XYZ file of C-alpha atoms in Angstrom:
346
model
C 124.572 116.448 164.971
C 128.308 118.015 163.337
C 130.363 115.233 165.006
C 127.561 112.924 163.109
C 128.137 114.852 159.724
C 131.809 114.655 160.117
C 131.779 110.884 160.420
C 129.826 110.658 157.695
C 131.793 112.505 155.450
C 135.013 110.607 156.833
C 133.602 107.765 155.798
C 132.912 109.181 152.149
C 136.197 110.363 151.681
C 137.865 107.226 151.971
C 140.026 105.708 148.673
C 136.714 103.154 147.777
C 134.342 106.144 148.214
C 135.951 108.662 146.253
C 135.854 106.168 143.288
C 132.548 105.524 143.516
C 131.611 109.816 144.108
C 133.988 110.088 140.691
C 131.719 107.251 138.430
C 128.810 109.630 140.002
C 130.501 112.413 137.998
C 131.115 110.990 134.785
C 127.877 109.152 134.439
C 125.907 112.653 135.542
C 127.972 114.139 132.672
C 127.451 111.741 130.259
C 123.746 111.713 130.771
C 123.957 115.420 130.446
C 125.726 114.841 126.946
C 122.717 112.608 125.771
C 120.379 115.073 126.791
C 122.290 117.502 124.760
C 122.400 115.170 121.827
C 118.774 114.337 121.550
C 117.697 117.606 121.706
C 115.006 118.494 118.728
C 116.616 121.742 118.210
C 119.803 120.519 117.530
C 118.970 118.569 114.004
C 117.472 122.051 113.012
C 120.564 123.752 113.292
C 122.523 121.050 111.160
C 123.203 121.767 107.608
C 120.663 120.110 105.437
C 121.587 119.295 101.828
C 119.144 119.815 99.295
C 117.473 117.102 97.477
C 118.429 116.643 93.684
C 115.703 117.567 91.324
C 114.619 114.799 88.785
C 116.373 116.299 86.196
C 119.315 116.140 88.058
C 118.564 112.624 89.141
C 118.014 111.597 85.042
C 121.439 113.189 84.464
C 122.914 111.386 87.049
C 121.734 107.951 86.271
C 122.374 108.235 82.449
C 125.403 106.351 82.648
C 123.905 103.652 83.649
C 120.172 103.635 83.139
C 120.580 101.184 80.033
C 122.661 98.299 82.195
C 120.939 95.212 83.462
C 118.707 95.764 86.411
C 121.038 93.124 88.319
C 123.713 95.422 87.684
C 122.508 98.180 88.721
C 121.420 96.744 91.720
C 125.368 96.208 92.377
C 126.236 99.665 91.421
C 124.392 101.417 93.841
C 124.878 99.826 96.793
C 128.684 99.955 96.047
C 128.529 103.524 95.130
C 128.090 104.304 98.409
C 131.615 102.701 99.183
C 133.412 105.573 96.988
C 136.926 104.638 99.199
C 136.559 100.449 98.369
C 135.839 101.054 94.774
C 139.048 103.008 94.364
C 140.929 99.908 96.703
C 139.521 97.223 94.040
C 140.275 98.947 91.203
C 143.593 99.376 92.110
C 143.711 95.475 93.640
C 142.000 94.400 90.108
C 145.078 96.409 88.344
C 147.792 94.618 90.440
C 146.151 91.340 89.902
C 145.429 91.344 86.056
C 146.213 87.319 86.162
C 143.131 86.604 87.870
C 140.171 85.505 86.238
C 137.299 83.187 86.564
C 137.719 80.659 89.634
C 141.108 82.129 91.264
C 139.317 85.756 90.707
C 136.264 84.816 92.458
C 138.132 83.152 95.420
C 140.699 85.855 95.846
C 137.986 88.368 95.730
C 136.076 86.814 98.172
C 138.814 87.266 100.338
C 138.997 90.947 100.737
C 137.028 92.929 103.330
C 134.857 94.681 101.492
C 130.849 95.727 100.927
C 129.510 92.530 99.100
C 128.770 95.188 96.202
C 132.318 95.842 95.722
C 132.900 92.261 95.723
C 130.488 91.693 92.796
C 131.747 94.210 90.629
C 135.035 92.755 90.419
C 133.075 90.439 87.993
C 132.701 93.820 85.791
C 136.349 95.327 86.044
C 135.305 97.823 83.282
C 132.401 99.093 85.529
C 134.460 99.364 88.453
C 137.186 101.593 86.660
C 134.713 103.757 85.322
C 133.443 104.353 88.484
C 136.720 105.093 90.138
C 137.816 107.784 87.255
C 134.529 109.416 88.114
C 134.851 109.453 92.052
C 132.837 112.466 92.007
C 129.703 111.097 90.268
C 130.067 107.730 92.212
C 129.315 109.520 95.419
C 126.929 111.457 94.298
C 125.033 108.501 92.993
C 125.620 106.804 96.352
C 124.462 109.999 97.888
C 120.939 109.527 96.119
C 120.904 105.881 96.570
C 120.798 106.390 100.129
C 118.558 109.696 100.523
C 116.057 109.360 97.386
C 115.628 106.123 95.994
C 112.298 106.070 94.752
C 113.257 109.046 93.342
C 116.219 107.359 91.586
C 114.128 104.677 90.721
C 112.103 106.934 88.645
C 114.851 109.076 86.847
C 116.301 105.354 85.958
C 112.499 104.319 84.105
C 112.362 107.716 82.553
C 115.610 107.396 80.465
C 114.876 103.905 79.801
C 111.362 105.486 78.357
C 113.552 107.972 76.307
C 116.015 105.472 74.791
C 113.357 102.826 74.069
C 111.534 106.080 72.399
C 114.426 106.612 70.975
C 114.955 103.280 68.987
C 118.551 103.026 71.108
C 117.087 100.184 73.870
C 115.402 97.019 72.567
C 115.808 93.494 72.721
C 119.122 92.051 71.336
C 121.513 89.080 71.074
C 122.941 90.134 74.269
C 119.728 91.082 76.287
C 116.213 91.129 76.876
C 113.848 94.195 77.413
C 110.583 93.809 78.557
C 107.710 96.004 79.893
C 105.518 94.886 82.679
C 103.487 97.916 83.392
C 104.798 100.854 83.399
C 108.114 99.456 84.080
C 110.882 98.892 81.986
C 112.962 95.808 82.861
C 116.315 94.940 81.491
C 117.993 91.436 82.112
C 120.824 89.424 80.237
C 119.876 87.094 77.372
C 121.690 84.201 78.845
C 122.321 83.208 82.572
C 126.112 82.505 82.154
C 127.206 85.660 80.322
C 126.564 89.307 81.267
C 126.908 91.904 78.411
C 127.533 95.413 79.523
C 126.356 97.844 76.999
C 128.526 101.050 75.848
C 127.374 103.764 74.923
C 127.514 107.988 75.044
C 125.313 108.857 78.112
C 124.727 112.258 76.681
C 123.716 111.149 73.454
C 122.195 107.606 74.192
C 118.194 109.192 75.165
C 117.250 111.485 72.202
C 117.995 114.868 72.564
C 121.311 115.442 73.854
C 121.910 115.574 77.728
C 124.465 118.310 79.975
C 127.488 116.164 81.002
C 127.574 115.594 84.487
C 129.809 118.159 86.107
C 133.660 116.644 86.166
C 132.686 114.008 84.195
C 135.981 112.282 82.678
C 135.363 110.191 79.979
C 138.402 107.720 79.103
C 140.786 108.281 77.165
C 140.048 106.455 73.841
C 136.645 105.389 73.792
C 134.620 107.700 71.537
C 131.205 107.088 70.064
C 130.406 109.541 67.133
C 126.136 108.167 67.137
C 123.925 108.271 69.751
C 123.978 104.286 69.855
C 124.786 101.623 72.070
C 127.395 98.868 71.320
C 128.058 95.379 72.955
C 131.615 94.904 72.946
C 132.365 92.593 75.887
C 130.466 90.146 77.709
C 131.647 89.113 81.189
C 131.522 85.571 82.083
C 129.472 85.549 85.766
C 129.129 81.448 86.401
C 132.584 81.354 88.288
C 130.884 83.639 90.821
C 128.007 81.756 91.468
C 129.257 80.028 94.571
C 129.996 82.834 96.729
C 127.114 84.824 98.142
C 127.904 88.227 96.889
C 127.863 86.612 93.373
C 125.568 87.417 89.898
C 122.263 85.735 91.009
C 122.018 86.996 94.557
C 121.106 90.713 93.530
C 118.159 92.491 91.870
C 116.305 95.608 91.941
C 112.696 95.710 93.328
C 110.877 98.343 90.890
C 107.564 98.092 92.727
C 108.765 98.652 96.408
C 110.423 101.894 96.691
C 113.283 101.218 94.317
C 115.072 98.855 96.498
C 118.062 96.892 95.676
C 117.452 92.796 97.138
C 120.322 91.041 97.948
C 119.965 87.626 99.111
C 116.162 87.929 99.143
C 116.617 90.811 101.552
C 116.597 94.125 101.498
C 120.096 95.841 100.939
C 120.763 98.297 103.458
C 124.364 100.516 103.238
C 126.457 100.539 106.409
C 128.850 103.224 104.633
C 130.061 105.794 107.358
C 131.335 108.106 103.973
C 127.976 108.604 102.344
C 125.385 110.597 105.093
C 122.098 109.394 105.556
C 120.068 112.510 106.119
C 117.158 111.044 107.142
C 118.393 109.904 110.304
C 118.984 113.674 111.097
C 114.967 114.032 111.026
C 114.677 111.224 113.452
C 117.709 112.254 115.876
C 119.626 109.832 115.106
C 122.904 111.106 114.101
C 125.099 109.351 110.977
C 127.856 111.820 110.751
C 130.225 111.593 107.875
C 133.860 110.486 109.279
C 136.785 108.372 108.294
C 135.884 105.101 106.579
C 137.099 101.786 108.017
C 140.468 102.024 107.347
C 140.773 105.335 109.006
C 141.917 107.167 105.962
C 138.926 108.988 105.840
C 136.808 110.369 102.509
C 135.446 113.807 101.102
C 132.763 112.495 100.270
C 130.173 113.886 97.465
C 130.389 117.372 96.390
C 127.669 119.703 96.149
C 125.512 118.695 92.830
C 125.632 121.873 90.647
C 122.992 122.654 88.093
C 123.322 120.644 84.795
C 125.768 122.271 82.557
C 126.408 122.563 78.812
C 128.840 119.577 77.620
C 132.379 120.782 78.283
C 133.985 118.096 76.034
C 136.419 119.775 73.653
C 135.344 120.714 70.201
C 135.978 117.959 67.527
C 135.959 114.943 70.418
C 133.165 113.116 71.963
C 132.555 112.596 75.367
C 133.483 108.828 76.487
C 131.180 105.784 76.047
C 130.757 104.366 79.816
C 132.276 101.103 78.863
C 135.602 98.978 79.509
C 138.454 100.659 77.982
C 141.736 99.099 79.384
C 139.712 96.310 80.570
C 138.888 94.473 77.126
C 136.188 97.061 76.416
C 135.959 96.589 72.440
C 137.471 93.576 72.642
C 137.040 91.865 68.893
C 138.644 88.397 70.179
C 138.983 86.454 73.517
C 139.798 88.615 76.364
C 140.867 87.523 79.981
C 138.253 89.511 81.062
C 135.189 88.382 79.167
C 134.440 87.550 75.519
C 133.415 89.663 72.602
C 129.989 90.013 71.340
C 128.539 89.154 67.676
C 125.720 91.887 68.827
C 127.907 94.703 67.258
C 126.712 98.077 67.304
C 123.078 99.297 67.644
C 121.335 102.703 66.877
C 121.723 103.453 63.297
C 125.946 103.636 64.198
C 128.810 102.573 62.261
C 130.504 99.210 63.573
C-alpha cells in the first residue's frame, strides 16, 4: 500500500502536475473571495449615504428647473461625469475659434460621454457646471439614486415659478401643462434659448443658497425675473447621435432621461449607485477612465442662509464669458429680443 502511495505522490510532484495543483489552489482562493463578497452581511457594514429630502432636492435643482426639458435631460447625465465636465470646459476654452459645424465635428472626436458632447452646444451651461463642481456632482448623485424624487423637485419648482408669474410662454420658449406636469420647450427648432436667472430669487419666496455655490463674477440680477439673452444654434449638431434632437425627459416614467429612444444609463465610476449595495452588486467609487480619480460629491449640508456678501446679489445661472447677456451677434449664439421677464428692468 505504501509503495502504491509513493508512486502516486511521485507522479503528482512532476512539473505538469505541480502547475495543476497551483491552479487548483488559486481557483479555491478566488472562490472563497467571491463567497465573501456576496455575503449579505457585508452590504450592511458599508456606509449608506442618506437620501436627500425633497426640500434639499428643490434647492439642488433650482439653477436648472426652468431650463427646457431636453436641456435638463443632457445636464443630469453629464453631472455624473464631473471629471469630463472639467475636461470639456477646458477644451472649449482652448478652442474658442470652433463654432457651428466645426465645433460639432471636433466635439464628436472626443472620448466623452454623449451627454458631455451634447453640452458643448451650450458652453455657458458647461462653464457653470465646471464652476460649481460640488453642486454638479451632488446633482449627479441625486440623478443616479433618486430619479423620481429629483423629477418631482423640478416640477415643484416650476409650479412655484409659474405661480410667481416668472415661468410663462415667451418668444423664446413654450410652457404647457399636461395634467400635473409642466413642460418647457424651445419656441423654435433651430435655436435654444437658455434662461438666465437668480436661482435663489426666481421662485417666489427666496431660497437658501446651495452650500459652496460660487456665482460668476459680473452676472447679477437684482430682481426675481428671467432674462433671455442668448440663443444657441443647435442645427449644426443634428447630424450627430448625441445632438439636441436625441434627448428627452420622460416625466411620466420615474423621471427617466431618454437618449436615442432608450432609457439613458450612466456608466460613470465617479458617482456611486447606492441601489447596487442593496442588491449585493458593488460599484465602488474609484478612479475615472483617465486614471486620475475624483473626489466625487460631498455630504449635502442642510440649507443655509444666503452667504453672498452684503450689497451684492447671487449670480444668475447663465453664460458669463461665453456670450451671456450679449446684445449683438456672438460666436457662441445669437441675442434674443425677448429681454427680461418678471417685472425687472432691462
